[in-house]
PDB file of C-alpha atoms and ligand atoms in Angstrom:
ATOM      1  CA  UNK A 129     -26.751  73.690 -25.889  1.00 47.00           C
ATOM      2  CA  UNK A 130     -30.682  72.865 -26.489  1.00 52.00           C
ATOM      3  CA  UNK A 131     -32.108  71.899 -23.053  1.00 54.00           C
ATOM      4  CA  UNK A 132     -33.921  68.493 -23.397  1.00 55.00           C
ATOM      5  CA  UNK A 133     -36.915  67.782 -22.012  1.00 57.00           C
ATOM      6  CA  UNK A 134     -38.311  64.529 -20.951  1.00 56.00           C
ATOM      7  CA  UNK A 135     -42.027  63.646 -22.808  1.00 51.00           C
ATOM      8  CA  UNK A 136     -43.958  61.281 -20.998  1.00 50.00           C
ATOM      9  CA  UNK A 137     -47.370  59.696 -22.270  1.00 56.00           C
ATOM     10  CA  UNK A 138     -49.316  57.884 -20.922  1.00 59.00           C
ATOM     11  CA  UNK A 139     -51.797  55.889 -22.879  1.00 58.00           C
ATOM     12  CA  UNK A 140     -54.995  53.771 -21.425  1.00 61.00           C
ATOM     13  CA  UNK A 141     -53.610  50.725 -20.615  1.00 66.00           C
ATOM     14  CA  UNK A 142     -57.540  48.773 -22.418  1.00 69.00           C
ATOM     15  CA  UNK A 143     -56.722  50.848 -25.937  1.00 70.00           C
ATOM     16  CA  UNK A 144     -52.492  49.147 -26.169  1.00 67.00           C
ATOM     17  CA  UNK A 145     -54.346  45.463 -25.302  1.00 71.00           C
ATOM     18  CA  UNK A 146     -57.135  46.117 -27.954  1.00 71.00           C
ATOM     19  CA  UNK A 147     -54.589  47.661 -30.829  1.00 72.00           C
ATOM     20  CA  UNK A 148     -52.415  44.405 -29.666  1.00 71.00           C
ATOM     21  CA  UNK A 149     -54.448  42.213 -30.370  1.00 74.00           C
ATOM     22  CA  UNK A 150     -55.843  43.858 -33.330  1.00 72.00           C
ATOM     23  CA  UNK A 151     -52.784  43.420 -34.906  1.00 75.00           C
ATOM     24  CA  UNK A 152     -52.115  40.023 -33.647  1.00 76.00           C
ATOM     25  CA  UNK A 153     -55.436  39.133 -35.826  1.00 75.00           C
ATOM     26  CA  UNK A 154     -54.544  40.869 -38.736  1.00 79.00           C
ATOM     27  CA  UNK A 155     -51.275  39.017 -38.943  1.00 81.00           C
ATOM     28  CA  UNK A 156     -52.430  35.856 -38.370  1.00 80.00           C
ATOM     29  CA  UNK A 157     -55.130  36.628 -41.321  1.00 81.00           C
ATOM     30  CA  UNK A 158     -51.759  37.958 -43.474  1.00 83.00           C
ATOM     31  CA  UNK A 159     -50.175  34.457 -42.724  1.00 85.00           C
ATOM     32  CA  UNK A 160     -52.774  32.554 -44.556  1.00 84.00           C
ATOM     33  CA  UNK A 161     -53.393  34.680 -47.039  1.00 84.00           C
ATOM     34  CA  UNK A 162     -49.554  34.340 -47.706  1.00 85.00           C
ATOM     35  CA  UNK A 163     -49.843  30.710 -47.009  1.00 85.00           C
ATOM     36  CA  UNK A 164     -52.735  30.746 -49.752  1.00 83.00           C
ATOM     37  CA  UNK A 165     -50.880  32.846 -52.225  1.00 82.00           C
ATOM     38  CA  UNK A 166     -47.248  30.294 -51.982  1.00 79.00           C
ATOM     39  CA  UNK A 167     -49.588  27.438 -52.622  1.00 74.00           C
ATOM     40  CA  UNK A 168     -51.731  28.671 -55.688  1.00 72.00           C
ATOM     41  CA  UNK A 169     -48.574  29.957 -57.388  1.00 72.00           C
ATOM     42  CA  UNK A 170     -46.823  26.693 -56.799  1.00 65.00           C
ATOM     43  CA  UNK A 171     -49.444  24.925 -59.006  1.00 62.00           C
ATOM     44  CA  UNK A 172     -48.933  27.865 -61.080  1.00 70.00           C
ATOM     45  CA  UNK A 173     -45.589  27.562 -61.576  1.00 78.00           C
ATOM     46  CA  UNK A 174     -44.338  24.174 -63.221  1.00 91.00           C
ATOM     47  CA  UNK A 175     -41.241  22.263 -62.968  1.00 95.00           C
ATOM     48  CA  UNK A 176     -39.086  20.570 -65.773  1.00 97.00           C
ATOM     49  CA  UNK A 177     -39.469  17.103 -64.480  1.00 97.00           C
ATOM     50  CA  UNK A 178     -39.846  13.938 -66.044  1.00 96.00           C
ATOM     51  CA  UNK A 179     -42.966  13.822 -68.734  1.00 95.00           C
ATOM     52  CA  UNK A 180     -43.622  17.664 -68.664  1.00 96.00           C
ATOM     53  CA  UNK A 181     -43.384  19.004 -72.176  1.00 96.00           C
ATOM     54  CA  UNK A 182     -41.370  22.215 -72.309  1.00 96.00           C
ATOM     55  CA  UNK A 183     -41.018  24.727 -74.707  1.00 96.00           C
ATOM     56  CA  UNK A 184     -37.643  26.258 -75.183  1.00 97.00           C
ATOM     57  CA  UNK A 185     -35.444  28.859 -77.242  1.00 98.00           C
ATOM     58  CA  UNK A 186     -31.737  27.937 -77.262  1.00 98.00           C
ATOM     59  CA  UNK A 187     -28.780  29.109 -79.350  1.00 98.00           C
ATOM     60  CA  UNK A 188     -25.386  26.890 -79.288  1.00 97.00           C
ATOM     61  CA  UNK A 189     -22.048  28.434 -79.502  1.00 98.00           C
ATOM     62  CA  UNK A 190     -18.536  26.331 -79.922  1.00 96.00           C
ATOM     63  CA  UNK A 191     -15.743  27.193 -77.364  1.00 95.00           C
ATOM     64  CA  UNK A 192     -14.841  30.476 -80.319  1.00 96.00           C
ATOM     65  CA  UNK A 193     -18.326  31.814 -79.839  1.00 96.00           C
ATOM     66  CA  UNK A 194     -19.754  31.026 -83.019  1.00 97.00           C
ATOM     67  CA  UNK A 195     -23.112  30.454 -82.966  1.00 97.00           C
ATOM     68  CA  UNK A 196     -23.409  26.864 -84.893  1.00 95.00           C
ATOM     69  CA  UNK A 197     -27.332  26.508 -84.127  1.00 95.00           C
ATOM     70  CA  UNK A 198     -30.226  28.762 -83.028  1.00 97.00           C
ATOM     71  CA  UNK A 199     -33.626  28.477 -82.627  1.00 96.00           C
ATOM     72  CA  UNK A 200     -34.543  32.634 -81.959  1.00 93.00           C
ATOM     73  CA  UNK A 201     -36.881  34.086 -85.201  1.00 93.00           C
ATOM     74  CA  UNK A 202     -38.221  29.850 -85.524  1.00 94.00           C
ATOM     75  CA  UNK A 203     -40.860  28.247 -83.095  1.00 92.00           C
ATOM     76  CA  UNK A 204     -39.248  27.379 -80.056  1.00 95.00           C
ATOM     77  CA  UNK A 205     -37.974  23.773 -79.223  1.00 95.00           C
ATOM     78  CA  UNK A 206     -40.861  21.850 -77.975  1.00 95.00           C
ATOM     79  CA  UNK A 207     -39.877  18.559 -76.244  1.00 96.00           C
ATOM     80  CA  UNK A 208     -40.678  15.738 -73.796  1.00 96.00           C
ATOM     81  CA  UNK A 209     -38.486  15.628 -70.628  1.00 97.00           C
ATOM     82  CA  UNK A 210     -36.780  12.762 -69.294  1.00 96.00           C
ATOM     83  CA  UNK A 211     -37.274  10.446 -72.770  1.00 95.00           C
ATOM     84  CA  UNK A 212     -34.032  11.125 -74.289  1.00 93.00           C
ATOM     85  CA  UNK A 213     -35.284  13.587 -77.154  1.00 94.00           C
ATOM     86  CA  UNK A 214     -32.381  16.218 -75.829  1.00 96.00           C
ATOM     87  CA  UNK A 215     -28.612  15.157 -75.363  1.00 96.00           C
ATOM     88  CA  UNK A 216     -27.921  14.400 -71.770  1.00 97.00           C
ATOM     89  CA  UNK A 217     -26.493  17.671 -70.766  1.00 97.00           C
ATOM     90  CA  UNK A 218     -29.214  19.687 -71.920  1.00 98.00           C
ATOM     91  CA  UNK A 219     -31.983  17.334 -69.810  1.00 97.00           C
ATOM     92  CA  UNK A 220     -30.008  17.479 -67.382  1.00 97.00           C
ATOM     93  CA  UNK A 221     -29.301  21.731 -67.065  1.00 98.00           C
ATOM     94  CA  UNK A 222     -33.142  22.086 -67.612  1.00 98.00           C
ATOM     95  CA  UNK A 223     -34.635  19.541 -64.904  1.00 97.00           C
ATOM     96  CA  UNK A 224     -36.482  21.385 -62.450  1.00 96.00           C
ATOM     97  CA  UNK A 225     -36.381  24.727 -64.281  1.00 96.00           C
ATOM     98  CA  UNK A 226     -39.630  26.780 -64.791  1.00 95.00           C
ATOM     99  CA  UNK A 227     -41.177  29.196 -67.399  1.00 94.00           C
ATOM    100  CA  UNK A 228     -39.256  32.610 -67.563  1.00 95.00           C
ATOM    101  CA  UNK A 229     -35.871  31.436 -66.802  1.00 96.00           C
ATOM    102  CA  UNK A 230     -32.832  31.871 -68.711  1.00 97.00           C
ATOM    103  CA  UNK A 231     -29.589  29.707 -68.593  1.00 97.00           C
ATOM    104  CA  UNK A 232     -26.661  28.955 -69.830  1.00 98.00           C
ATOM    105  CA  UNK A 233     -25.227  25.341 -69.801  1.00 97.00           C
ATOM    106  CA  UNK A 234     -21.888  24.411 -70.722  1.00 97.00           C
ATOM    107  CA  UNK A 235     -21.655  20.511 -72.156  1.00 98.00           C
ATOM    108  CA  UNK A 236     -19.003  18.270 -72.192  1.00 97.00           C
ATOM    109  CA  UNK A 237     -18.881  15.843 -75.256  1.00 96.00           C
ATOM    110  CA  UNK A 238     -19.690  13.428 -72.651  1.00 96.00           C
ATOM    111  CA  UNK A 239     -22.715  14.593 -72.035  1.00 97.00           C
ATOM    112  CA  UNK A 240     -23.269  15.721 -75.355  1.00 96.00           C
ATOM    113  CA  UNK A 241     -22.503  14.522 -78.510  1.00 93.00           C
ATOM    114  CA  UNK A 242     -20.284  11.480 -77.617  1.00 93.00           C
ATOM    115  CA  UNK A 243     -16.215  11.263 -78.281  1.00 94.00           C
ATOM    116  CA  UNK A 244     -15.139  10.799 -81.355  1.00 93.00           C
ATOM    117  CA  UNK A 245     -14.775   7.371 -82.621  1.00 93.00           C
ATOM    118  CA  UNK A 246     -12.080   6.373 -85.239  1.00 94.00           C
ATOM    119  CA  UNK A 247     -13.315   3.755 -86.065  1.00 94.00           C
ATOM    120  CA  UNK A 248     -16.385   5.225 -87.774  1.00 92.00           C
ATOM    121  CA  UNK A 249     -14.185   6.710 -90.294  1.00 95.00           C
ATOM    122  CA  UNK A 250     -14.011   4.729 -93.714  1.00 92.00           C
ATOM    123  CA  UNK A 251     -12.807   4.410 -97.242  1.00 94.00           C
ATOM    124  CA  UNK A 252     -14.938   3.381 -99.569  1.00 91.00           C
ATOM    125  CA  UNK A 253     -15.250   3.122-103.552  1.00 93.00           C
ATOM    126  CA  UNK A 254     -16.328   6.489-105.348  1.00 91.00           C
ATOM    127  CA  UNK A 255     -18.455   3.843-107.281  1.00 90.00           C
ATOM    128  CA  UNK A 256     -20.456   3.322-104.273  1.00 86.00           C
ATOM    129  CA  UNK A 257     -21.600   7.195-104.799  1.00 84.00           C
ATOM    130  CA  UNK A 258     -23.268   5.772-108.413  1.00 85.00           C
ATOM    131  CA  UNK A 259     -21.489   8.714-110.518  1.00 82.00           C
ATOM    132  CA  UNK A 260     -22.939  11.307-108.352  1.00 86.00           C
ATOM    133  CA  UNK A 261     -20.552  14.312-108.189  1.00 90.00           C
ATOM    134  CA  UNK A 262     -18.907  14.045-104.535  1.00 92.00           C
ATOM    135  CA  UNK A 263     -17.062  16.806-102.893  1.00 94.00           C
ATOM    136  CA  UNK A 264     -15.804  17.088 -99.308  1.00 95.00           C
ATOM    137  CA  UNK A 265     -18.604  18.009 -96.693  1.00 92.00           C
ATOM    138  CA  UNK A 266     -21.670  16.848 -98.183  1.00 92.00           C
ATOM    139  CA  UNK A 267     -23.551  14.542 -96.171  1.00 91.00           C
ATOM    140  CA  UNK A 268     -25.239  11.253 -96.787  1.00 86.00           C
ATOM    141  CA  UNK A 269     -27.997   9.682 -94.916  1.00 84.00           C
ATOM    142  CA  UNK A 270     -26.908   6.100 -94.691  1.00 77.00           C
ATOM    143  CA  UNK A 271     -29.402   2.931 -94.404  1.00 77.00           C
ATOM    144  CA  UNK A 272     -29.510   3.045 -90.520  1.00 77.00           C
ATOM    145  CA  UNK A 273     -30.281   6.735 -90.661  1.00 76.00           C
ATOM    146  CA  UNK A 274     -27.113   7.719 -89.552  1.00 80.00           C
ATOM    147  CA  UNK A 275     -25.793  10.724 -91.210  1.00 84.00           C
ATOM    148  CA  UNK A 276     -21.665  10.453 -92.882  1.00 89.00           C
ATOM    149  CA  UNK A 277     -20.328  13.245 -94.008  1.00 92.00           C
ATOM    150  CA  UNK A 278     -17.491  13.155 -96.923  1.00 94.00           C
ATOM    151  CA  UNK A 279     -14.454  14.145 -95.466  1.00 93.00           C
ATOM    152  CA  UNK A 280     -11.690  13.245 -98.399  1.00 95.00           C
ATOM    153  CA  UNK A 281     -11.879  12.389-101.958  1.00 95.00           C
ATOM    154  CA  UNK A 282      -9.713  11.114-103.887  1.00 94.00           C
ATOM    155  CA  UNK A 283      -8.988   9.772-107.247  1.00 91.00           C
ATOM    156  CA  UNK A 284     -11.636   5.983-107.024  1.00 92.00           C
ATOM    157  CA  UNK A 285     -12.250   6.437-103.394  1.00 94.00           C
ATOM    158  CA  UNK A 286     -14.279   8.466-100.718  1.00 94.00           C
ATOM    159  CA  UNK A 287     -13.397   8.806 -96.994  1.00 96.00           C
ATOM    160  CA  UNK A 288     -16.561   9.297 -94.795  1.00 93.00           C
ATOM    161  CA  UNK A 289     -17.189  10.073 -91.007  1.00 94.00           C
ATOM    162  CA  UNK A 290     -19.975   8.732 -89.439  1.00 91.00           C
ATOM    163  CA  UNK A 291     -19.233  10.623 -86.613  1.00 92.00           C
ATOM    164  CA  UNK A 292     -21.607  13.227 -85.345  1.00 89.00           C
ATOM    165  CA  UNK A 293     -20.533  16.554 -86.201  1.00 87.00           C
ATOM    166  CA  UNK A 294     -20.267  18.177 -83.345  1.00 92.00           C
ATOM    167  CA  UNK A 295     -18.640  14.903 -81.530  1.00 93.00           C
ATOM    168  CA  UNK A 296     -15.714  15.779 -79.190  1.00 94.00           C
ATOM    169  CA  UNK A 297     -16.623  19.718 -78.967  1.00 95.00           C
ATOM    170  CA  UNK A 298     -17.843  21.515 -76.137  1.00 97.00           C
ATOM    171  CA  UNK A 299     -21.269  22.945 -76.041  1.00 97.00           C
ATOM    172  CA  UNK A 300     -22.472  26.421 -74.460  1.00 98.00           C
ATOM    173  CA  UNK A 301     -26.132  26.809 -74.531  1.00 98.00           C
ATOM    174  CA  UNK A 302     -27.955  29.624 -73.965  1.00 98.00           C
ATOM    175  CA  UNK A 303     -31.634  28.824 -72.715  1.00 98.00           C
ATOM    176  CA  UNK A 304     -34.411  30.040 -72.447  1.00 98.00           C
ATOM    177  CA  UNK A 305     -37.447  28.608 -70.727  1.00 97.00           C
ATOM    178  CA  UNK A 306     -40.737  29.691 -72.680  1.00 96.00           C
ATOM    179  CA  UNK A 307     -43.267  27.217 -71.125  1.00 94.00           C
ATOM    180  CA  UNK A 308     -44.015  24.082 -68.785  1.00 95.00           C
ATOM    181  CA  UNK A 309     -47.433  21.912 -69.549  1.00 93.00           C
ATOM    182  CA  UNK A 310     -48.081  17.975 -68.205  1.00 93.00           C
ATOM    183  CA  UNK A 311     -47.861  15.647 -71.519  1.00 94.00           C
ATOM    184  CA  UNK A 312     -50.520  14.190 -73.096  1.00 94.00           C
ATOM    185  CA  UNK A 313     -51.497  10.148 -72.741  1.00 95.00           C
ATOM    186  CA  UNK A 314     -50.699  10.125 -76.299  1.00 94.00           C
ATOM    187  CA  UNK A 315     -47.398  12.274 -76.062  1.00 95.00           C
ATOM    188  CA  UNK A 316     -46.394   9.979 -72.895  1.00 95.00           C
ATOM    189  CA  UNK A 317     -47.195   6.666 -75.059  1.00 95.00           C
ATOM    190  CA  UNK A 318     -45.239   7.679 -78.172  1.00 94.00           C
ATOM    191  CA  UNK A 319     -42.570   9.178 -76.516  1.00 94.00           C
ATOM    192  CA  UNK A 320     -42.464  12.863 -78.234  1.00 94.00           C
ATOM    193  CA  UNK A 321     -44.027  15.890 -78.140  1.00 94.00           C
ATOM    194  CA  UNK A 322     -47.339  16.266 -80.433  1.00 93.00           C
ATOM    195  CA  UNK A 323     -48.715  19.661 -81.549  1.00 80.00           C
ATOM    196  CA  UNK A 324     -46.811  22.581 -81.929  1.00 72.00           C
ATOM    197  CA  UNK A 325     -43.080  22.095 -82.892  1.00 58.00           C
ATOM    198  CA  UNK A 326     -43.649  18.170 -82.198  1.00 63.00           C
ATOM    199  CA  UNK A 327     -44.873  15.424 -84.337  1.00 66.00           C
ATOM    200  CA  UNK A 328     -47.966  14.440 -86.248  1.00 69.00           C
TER     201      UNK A 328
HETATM  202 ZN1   ZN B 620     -46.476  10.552 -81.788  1.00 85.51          ZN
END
């Protein structure tokens, strides 16, 4: 067994009040600095909120993982917040998000694409088509702007669905936040995103 021996010190009582409060200073002085630092990056960093423009790379995947729509090797997805330009559950995944993070969002039709609606499925006369050659899944813009896509044709008549296409599915985005700026006046009045990826 080591014998143990008992070390005393003593130090000048002035020096441990002087190194004290030397260090008291210095960490008041780190506190601002801190304080500083917290607030510059806060302007720094900027949140999705309502008229920022954000820039955005997204693929979507159905519930069997294939990828139906991608935006990776294209210019991101530019886009004013909070003025409708997304579908509801994308808005609503990336409000308060900043540049550099990446998420995934699940969306409900709901908050997607709608239900499907029956009743937006007609018949009408291949004659309609003016002799064009019709075959299931091509897609017609129709006067409103509202796409219909052939889903049946028969021997005089063509069934179309002017439901969206991706109506009643679920949606799994992956996202990726690329950039955060204020809109423009101009951007704010018209409602979309000008420059690049937007309008104009
Ligand atoms: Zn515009």
């Amino acid at each position: 067994m080591q014998a143990v021996h008992y070390v005393s010190e003593t130090l000048p009582l002035k020096s441990i009040g002087k190194k004290l409060y030397q260090y008291k200073s210095n960490f008041v002085g780190l506190v601002v600095v801190v304080k500083r630092l917290t607030l510059c990056i806060r302007r720094l960093i900027m949140n999705i909120t309502k008229n920022k423009v954000a820039a955005i790379h997204y693929t979507l995947r159905d519930s069997n993982g294939t990828v139906l729509d991608s935006s990776q090797g294209r210019d991101p997805l530019y886009y004013l917040h909070g003025a409708n330009n997304l579908i509801p559950g994308m808005e609503e995944g990336l409000e308060g998000r900043t540049k550099g993070e990446h998420l995934q969002l699940d969306v409900a039709p709901e908050k997607g694409y709608g239900k499907r609606d029956p009743a937006l499925v007609e018949e009408v006369p291949l004659k309609a088509f003016g002799g064009q050659n019709i075959e299931v899944g091509m897609q017609f813009e129709a006067n409103d702007g509202q796409v219909i896509t052939v889903t049946k044709v028969g021997s005089d008549s063509v069934t179309v669905d002017a439901n969206h296409p991706l109506a009643d599915q679920n949606l799994y985005f992956d996202v990726e936040v690329l950039d955060v700026r204020d809109a423009t006046a101009d951007e704010l009045a018209h409602g979309h995103v000008h420059g690049p990826g937007g309008h104009h």
